[in-house]
Amino acid sequence: MRDQLSGLVFSTEKGQLCPGCKEAVDQCICDQLADQQRLENLDGVIRIRRETSGRKGKGVTTISGVPLADKALKELAKKLKQQCGTGGSLKDGIIEIQGDHREKLKQLLEKQGYRVKLAGG
Ligand SMILES: [Zn+2]
C-alpha cells in the first residue's frame, strides 16, 4: 500500500472503501449517518442564541436543534436569511444568521409550528 491509499480499505467486491462507514467510497454515507445522529439527539426544541464573541458588530444569531434533515435544513436556512434580509451560513446542523434577529426568527419559526426557546444572552 502506498501512502495515498492509507486510510482506505480495499475490497475486491466494492473497490475502495470509506474508512468511516465501510461503504464504497462513491457510496459513502458518512454525512447521512452524522445527520441521523444529530437528529436522534434533538429534544424537539429549537434554540436561538446570539453570539458576539470574536465577531464584529452585532454578532450573529444561531439557531440550533432544528428537527430537520440536512436538505430541508438548508432550505430553511435560505428562507430565514431572505426573511431577515441578511447573510448567514449552515454548519454542523446549526444555522447562523448575521446580526441580531432573535425575536424575528422566533416568530418565524413559531409560525411554522416549532417550539422555540431563546437561550443565552
Ligand atoms: Zn463514509
PDB file of N, CA and C in Angstrom, residues 20-62:
ATOM      1  N   GLY A  20     -14.713   5.517   7.203  1.00  0.00           N
ATOM      2  CA  GLY A  20     -15.727   5.912   8.176  1.00  0.00           C
ATOM      3  C   GLY A  20     -16.909   4.968   8.230  1.00  0.00           C
ATOM      4  N   CYS A  21     -17.512   4.702   7.092  1.00  0.00           N
ATOM      5  CA  CYS A  21     -18.759   3.928   7.087  1.00  0.00           C
ATOM      6  C   CYS A  21     -18.588   2.549   6.460  1.00  0.00           C
ATOM      7  N   LYS A  22     -17.407   2.276   5.940  1.00  0.00           N
ATOM      8  CA  LYS A  22     -17.098   0.980   5.326  1.00  0.00           C
ATOM      9  C   LYS A  22     -17.934   0.686   4.072  1.00  0.00           C
ATOM     10  N   GLU A  23     -18.478   1.741   3.514  1.00  0.00           N
ATOM     11  CA  GLU A  23     -19.158   1.596   2.228  1.00  0.00           C
ATOM     12  C   GLU A  23     -18.173   1.988   1.140  1.00  0.00           C
ATOM     13  N   ALA A  24     -18.497   1.631  -0.116  1.00  0.00           N
ATOM     14  CA  ALA A  24     -17.644   2.046  -1.214  1.00  0.00           C
ATOM     15  C   ALA A  24     -17.518   3.560  -1.191  1.00  0.00           C
ATOM     16  N   VAL A  25     -16.337   4.067  -1.559  1.00  0.00           N
ATOM     17  CA  VAL A  25     -16.073   5.497  -1.457  1.00  0.00           C
ATOM     18  C   VAL A  25     -17.121   6.340  -2.197  1.00  0.00           C
ATOM     19  N   ASP A  26     -17.533   5.848  -3.367  1.00  0.00           N
ATOM     20  CA  ASP A  26     -18.513   6.653  -4.119  1.00  0.00           C
ATOM     21  C   ASP A  26     -19.939   6.478  -3.583  1.00  0.00           C
ATOM     22  N   GLN A  27     -20.101   5.618  -2.582  1.00  0.00           N
ATOM     23  CA  GLN A  27     -21.425   5.472  -1.968  1.00  0.00           C
ATOM     24  C   GLN A  27     -21.363   5.808  -0.487  1.00  0.00           C
ATOM     25  N   CYS A  28     -20.395   6.589  -0.127  1.00  0.00           N
ATOM     26  CA  CYS A  28     -20.169   6.952   1.273  1.00  0.00           C
ATOM     27  C   CYS A  28     -21.441   7.522   1.911  1.00  0.00           C
ATOM     28  N   ILE A  29     -21.758   7.049   3.114  1.00  0.00           N
ATOM     29  CA  ILE A  29     -22.954   7.531   3.798  1.00  0.00           C
ATOM     30  C   ILE A  29     -22.607   8.233   5.114  1.00  0.00           C
ATOM     31  N   CYS A  30     -21.342   8.648   5.243  1.00  0.00           N
ATOM     32  CA  CYS A  30     -20.908   9.303   6.487  1.00  0.00           C
ATOM     33  C   CYS A  30     -21.748  10.540   6.819  1.00  0.00           C
ATOM     34  N   ASP A  31     -21.971  11.380   5.809  1.00  0.00           N
ATOM     35  CA  ASP A  31     -22.751  12.591   6.044  1.00  0.00           C
ATOM     36  C   ASP A  31     -24.144  12.244   6.545  1.00  0.00           C
ATOM     37  N   GLN A  32     -24.704  11.245   5.907  1.00  0.00           N
ATOM     38  CA  GLN A  32     -26.039  10.783   6.254  1.00  0.00           C
ATOM     39  C   GLN A  32     -26.083  10.273   7.696  1.00  0.00           C
ATOM     40  N   LEU A  33     -25.060   9.495   8.062  1.00  0.00           N
ATOM     41  CA  LEU A  33     -25.004   8.937   9.415  1.00  0.00           C
ATOM     42  C   LEU A  33     -24.848  10.033  10.452  1.00  0.00           C
ATOM     43  N   ALA A  34     -24.003  11.015  10.151  1.00  0.00           N
ATOM     44  CA  ALA A  34     -23.785  12.120  11.079  1.00  0.00           C
ATOM     45  C   ALA A  34     -25.077  12.899  11.256  1.00  0.00           C
ATOM     46  N   ASP A  35     -25.792  13.077  10.162  1.00  0.00           N
ATOM     47  CA  ASP A  35     -27.046  13.807  10.197  1.00  0.00           C
ATOM     48  C   ASP A  35     -28.088  13.046  11.020  1.00  0.00           C
ATOM     49  N   GLN A  36     -28.132  11.743  10.831  1.00  0.00           N
ATOM     50  CA  GLN A  36     -29.050  10.897  11.588  1.00  0.00           C
ATOM     51  C   GLN A  36     -28.781  10.992  13.080  1.00  0.00           C
ATOM     52  N   GLN A  37     -27.492  10.966  13.405  1.00  0.00           N
ATOM     53  CA  GLN A  37     -27.101  11.021  14.805  1.00  0.00           C
ATOM     54  C   GLN A  37     -27.516  12.359  15.424  1.00  0.00           C
ATOM     55  N   ARG A  38     -27.328  13.419  14.648  1.00  0.00           N
ATOM     56  CA  ARG A  38     -27.712  14.744  15.118  1.00  0.00           C
ATOM     57  C   ARG A  38     -29.220  14.763  15.412  1.00  0.00           C
ATOM     58  N   LEU A  39     -30.016  14.204  14.487  1.00  0.00           N
ATOM     59  CA  LEU A  39     -31.458  14.223  14.651  1.00  0.00           C
ATOM     60  C   LEU A  39     -31.898  13.403  15.858  1.00  0.00           C
ATOM     61  N   GLU A  40     -31.213  12.297  16.101  1.00  0.00           N
ATOM     62  CA  GLU A  40     -31.569  11.439  17.232  1.00  0.00           C
ATOM     63  C   GLU A  40     -31.335  12.127  18.566  1.00  0.00           C
ATOM     64  N   ASN A  41     -30.376  13.043  18.605  1.00  0.00           N
ATOM     65  CA  ASN A  41     -30.038  13.701  19.862  1.00  0.00           C
ATOM     66  C   ASN A  41     -30.859  14.961  20.145  1.00  0.00           C
ATOM     67  N   LEU A  42     -31.784  15.283  19.250  1.00  0.00           N
ATOM     68  CA  LEU A  42     -32.559  16.503  19.447  1.00  0.00           C
ATOM     69  C   LEU A  42     -33.723  16.266  20.401  1.00  0.00           C
ATOM     70  N   ASP A  43     -34.136  17.356  21.103  1.00  0.00           N
ATOM     71  CA  ASP A  43     -35.263  17.223  22.021  1.00  0.00           C
ATOM     72  C   ASP A  43     -36.511  17.927  21.503  1.00  0.00           C
ATOM     73  N   GLY A  44     -36.479  18.354  20.246  1.00  0.00           N
ATOM     74  CA  GLY A  44     -37.662  18.956  19.642  1.00  0.00           C
ATOM     75  C   GLY A  44     -37.801  20.449  19.906  1.00  0.00           C
ATOM     76  N   VAL A  45     -36.852  21.010  20.635  1.00  0.00           N
ATOM     77  CA  VAL A  45     -36.910  22.443  20.908  1.00  0.00           C
ATOM     78  C   VAL A  45     -35.791  23.148  20.143  1.00  0.00           C
ATOM     79  N   ILE A  46     -36.165  24.173  19.399  1.00  0.00           N
ATOM     80  CA  ILE A  46     -35.166  24.955  18.673  1.00  0.00           C
ATOM     81  C   ILE A  46     -34.620  26.026  19.611  1.00  0.00           C
ATOM     82  N   ARG A  47     -33.323  26.174  19.630  1.00  0.00           N
ATOM     83  CA  ARG A  47     -32.714  27.186  20.490  1.00  0.00           C
ATOM     84  C   ARG A  47     -32.093  28.299  19.651  1.00  0.00           C
ATOM     85  N   ILE A  48     -32.485  29.511  20.009  1.00  0.00           N
ATOM     86  CA  ILE A  48     -31.952  30.678  19.301  1.00  0.00           C
ATOM     87  C   ILE A  48     -31.052  31.441  20.264  1.00  0.00           C
ATOM     88  N   ARG A  49     -29.899  31.758  19.791  1.00  0.00           N
ATOM     89  CA  ARG A  49     -28.885  32.351  20.654  1.00  0.00           C
ATOM     90  C   ARG A  49     -28.129  33.434  19.877  1.00  0.00           C
ATOM     91  N   ARG A  50     -27.744  34.465  20.593  1.00  0.00           N
ATOM     92  CA  ARG A  50     -26.919  35.475  19.941  1.00  0.00           C
ATOM     93  C   ARG A  50     -25.480  35.276  20.355  1.00  0.00           C
ATOM     94  N   GLU A  51     -24.611  35.286  19.410  1.00  0.00           N
ATOM     95  CA  GLU A  51     -23.195  35.128  19.735  1.00  0.00           C
ATOM     96  C   GLU A  51     -22.396  36.292  19.197  1.00  0.00           C
ATOM     97  N   THR A  52     -21.630  36.890  20.084  1.00  0.00           N
ATOM     98  CA  THR A  52     -20.851  38.053  19.669  1.00  0.00           C
ATOM     99  C   THR A  52     -19.356  37.835  19.850  1.00  0.00           C
ATOM    100  N   SER A  53     -18.990  36.818  20.618  1.00  0.00           N
ATOM    101  CA  SER A  53     -17.570  36.634  20.932  1.00  0.00           C
ATOM    102  C   SER A  53     -16.752  36.422  19.672  1.00  0.00           C
ATOM    103  N   GLY A  54     -15.726  37.218  19.548  1.00  0.00           N
ATOM    104  CA  GLY A  54     -14.827  37.092  18.416  1.00  0.00           C
ATOM    105  C   GLY A  54     -15.429  37.530  17.096  1.00  0.00           C
ATOM    106  N   ARG A  55     -16.572  38.211  17.169  1.00  0.00           N
ATOM    107  CA  ARG A  55     -17.180  38.661  15.925  1.00  0.00           C
ATOM    108  C   ARG A  55     -17.354  40.169  15.949  1.00  0.00           C
ATOM    109  N   LYS A  56     -17.444  40.750  14.787  1.00  0.00           N
ATOM    110  CA  LYS A  56     -17.580  42.201  14.701  1.00  0.00           C
ATOM    111  C   LYS A  56     -19.042  42.608  14.840  1.00  0.00           C
ATOM    112  N   GLY A  57     -19.255  43.840  15.284  1.00  0.00           N
ATOM    113  CA  GLY A  57     -20.580  44.442  15.291  1.00  0.00           C
ATOM    114  C   GLY A  57     -21.599  43.686  16.117  1.00  0.00           C
ATOM    115  N   LYS A  58     -22.736  43.417  15.516  1.00  0.00           N
ATOM    116  CA  LYS A  58     -23.857  42.826  16.232  1.00  0.00           C
ATOM    117  C   LYS A  58     -23.713  41.328  16.433  1.00  0.00           C
ATOM    118  N   GLY A  59     -22.681  40.735  15.873  1.00  0.00           N
ATOM    119  CA  GLY A  59     -22.528  39.296  16.024  1.00  0.00           C
ATOM    120  C   GLY A  59     -23.494  38.531  15.139  1.00  0.00           C
ATOM    121  N   VAL A  60     -23.800  37.328  15.524  1.00  0.00           N
ATOM    122  CA  VAL A  60     -24.701  36.500  14.724  1.00  0.00           C
ATOM    123  C   VAL A  60     -25.773  35.890  15.623  1.00  0.00           C
ATOM    124  N   THR A  61     -26.841  35.473  14.993  1.00  0.00           N
ATOM    125  CA  THR A  61     -27.864  34.730  15.704  1.00  0.00           C
ATOM    126  C   THR A  61     -27.753  33.277  15.262  1.00  0.00           C
ATOM    127  N   THR A  62     -27.612  32.367  16.207  1.00  0.00           N
ATOM    128  CA  THR A  62     -27.520  30.959  15.825  1.00  0.00           C
ATOM    129  C   THR A  62     -28.816  30.242  16.178  1.00  0.00           C
TER     130      THR A  62
END
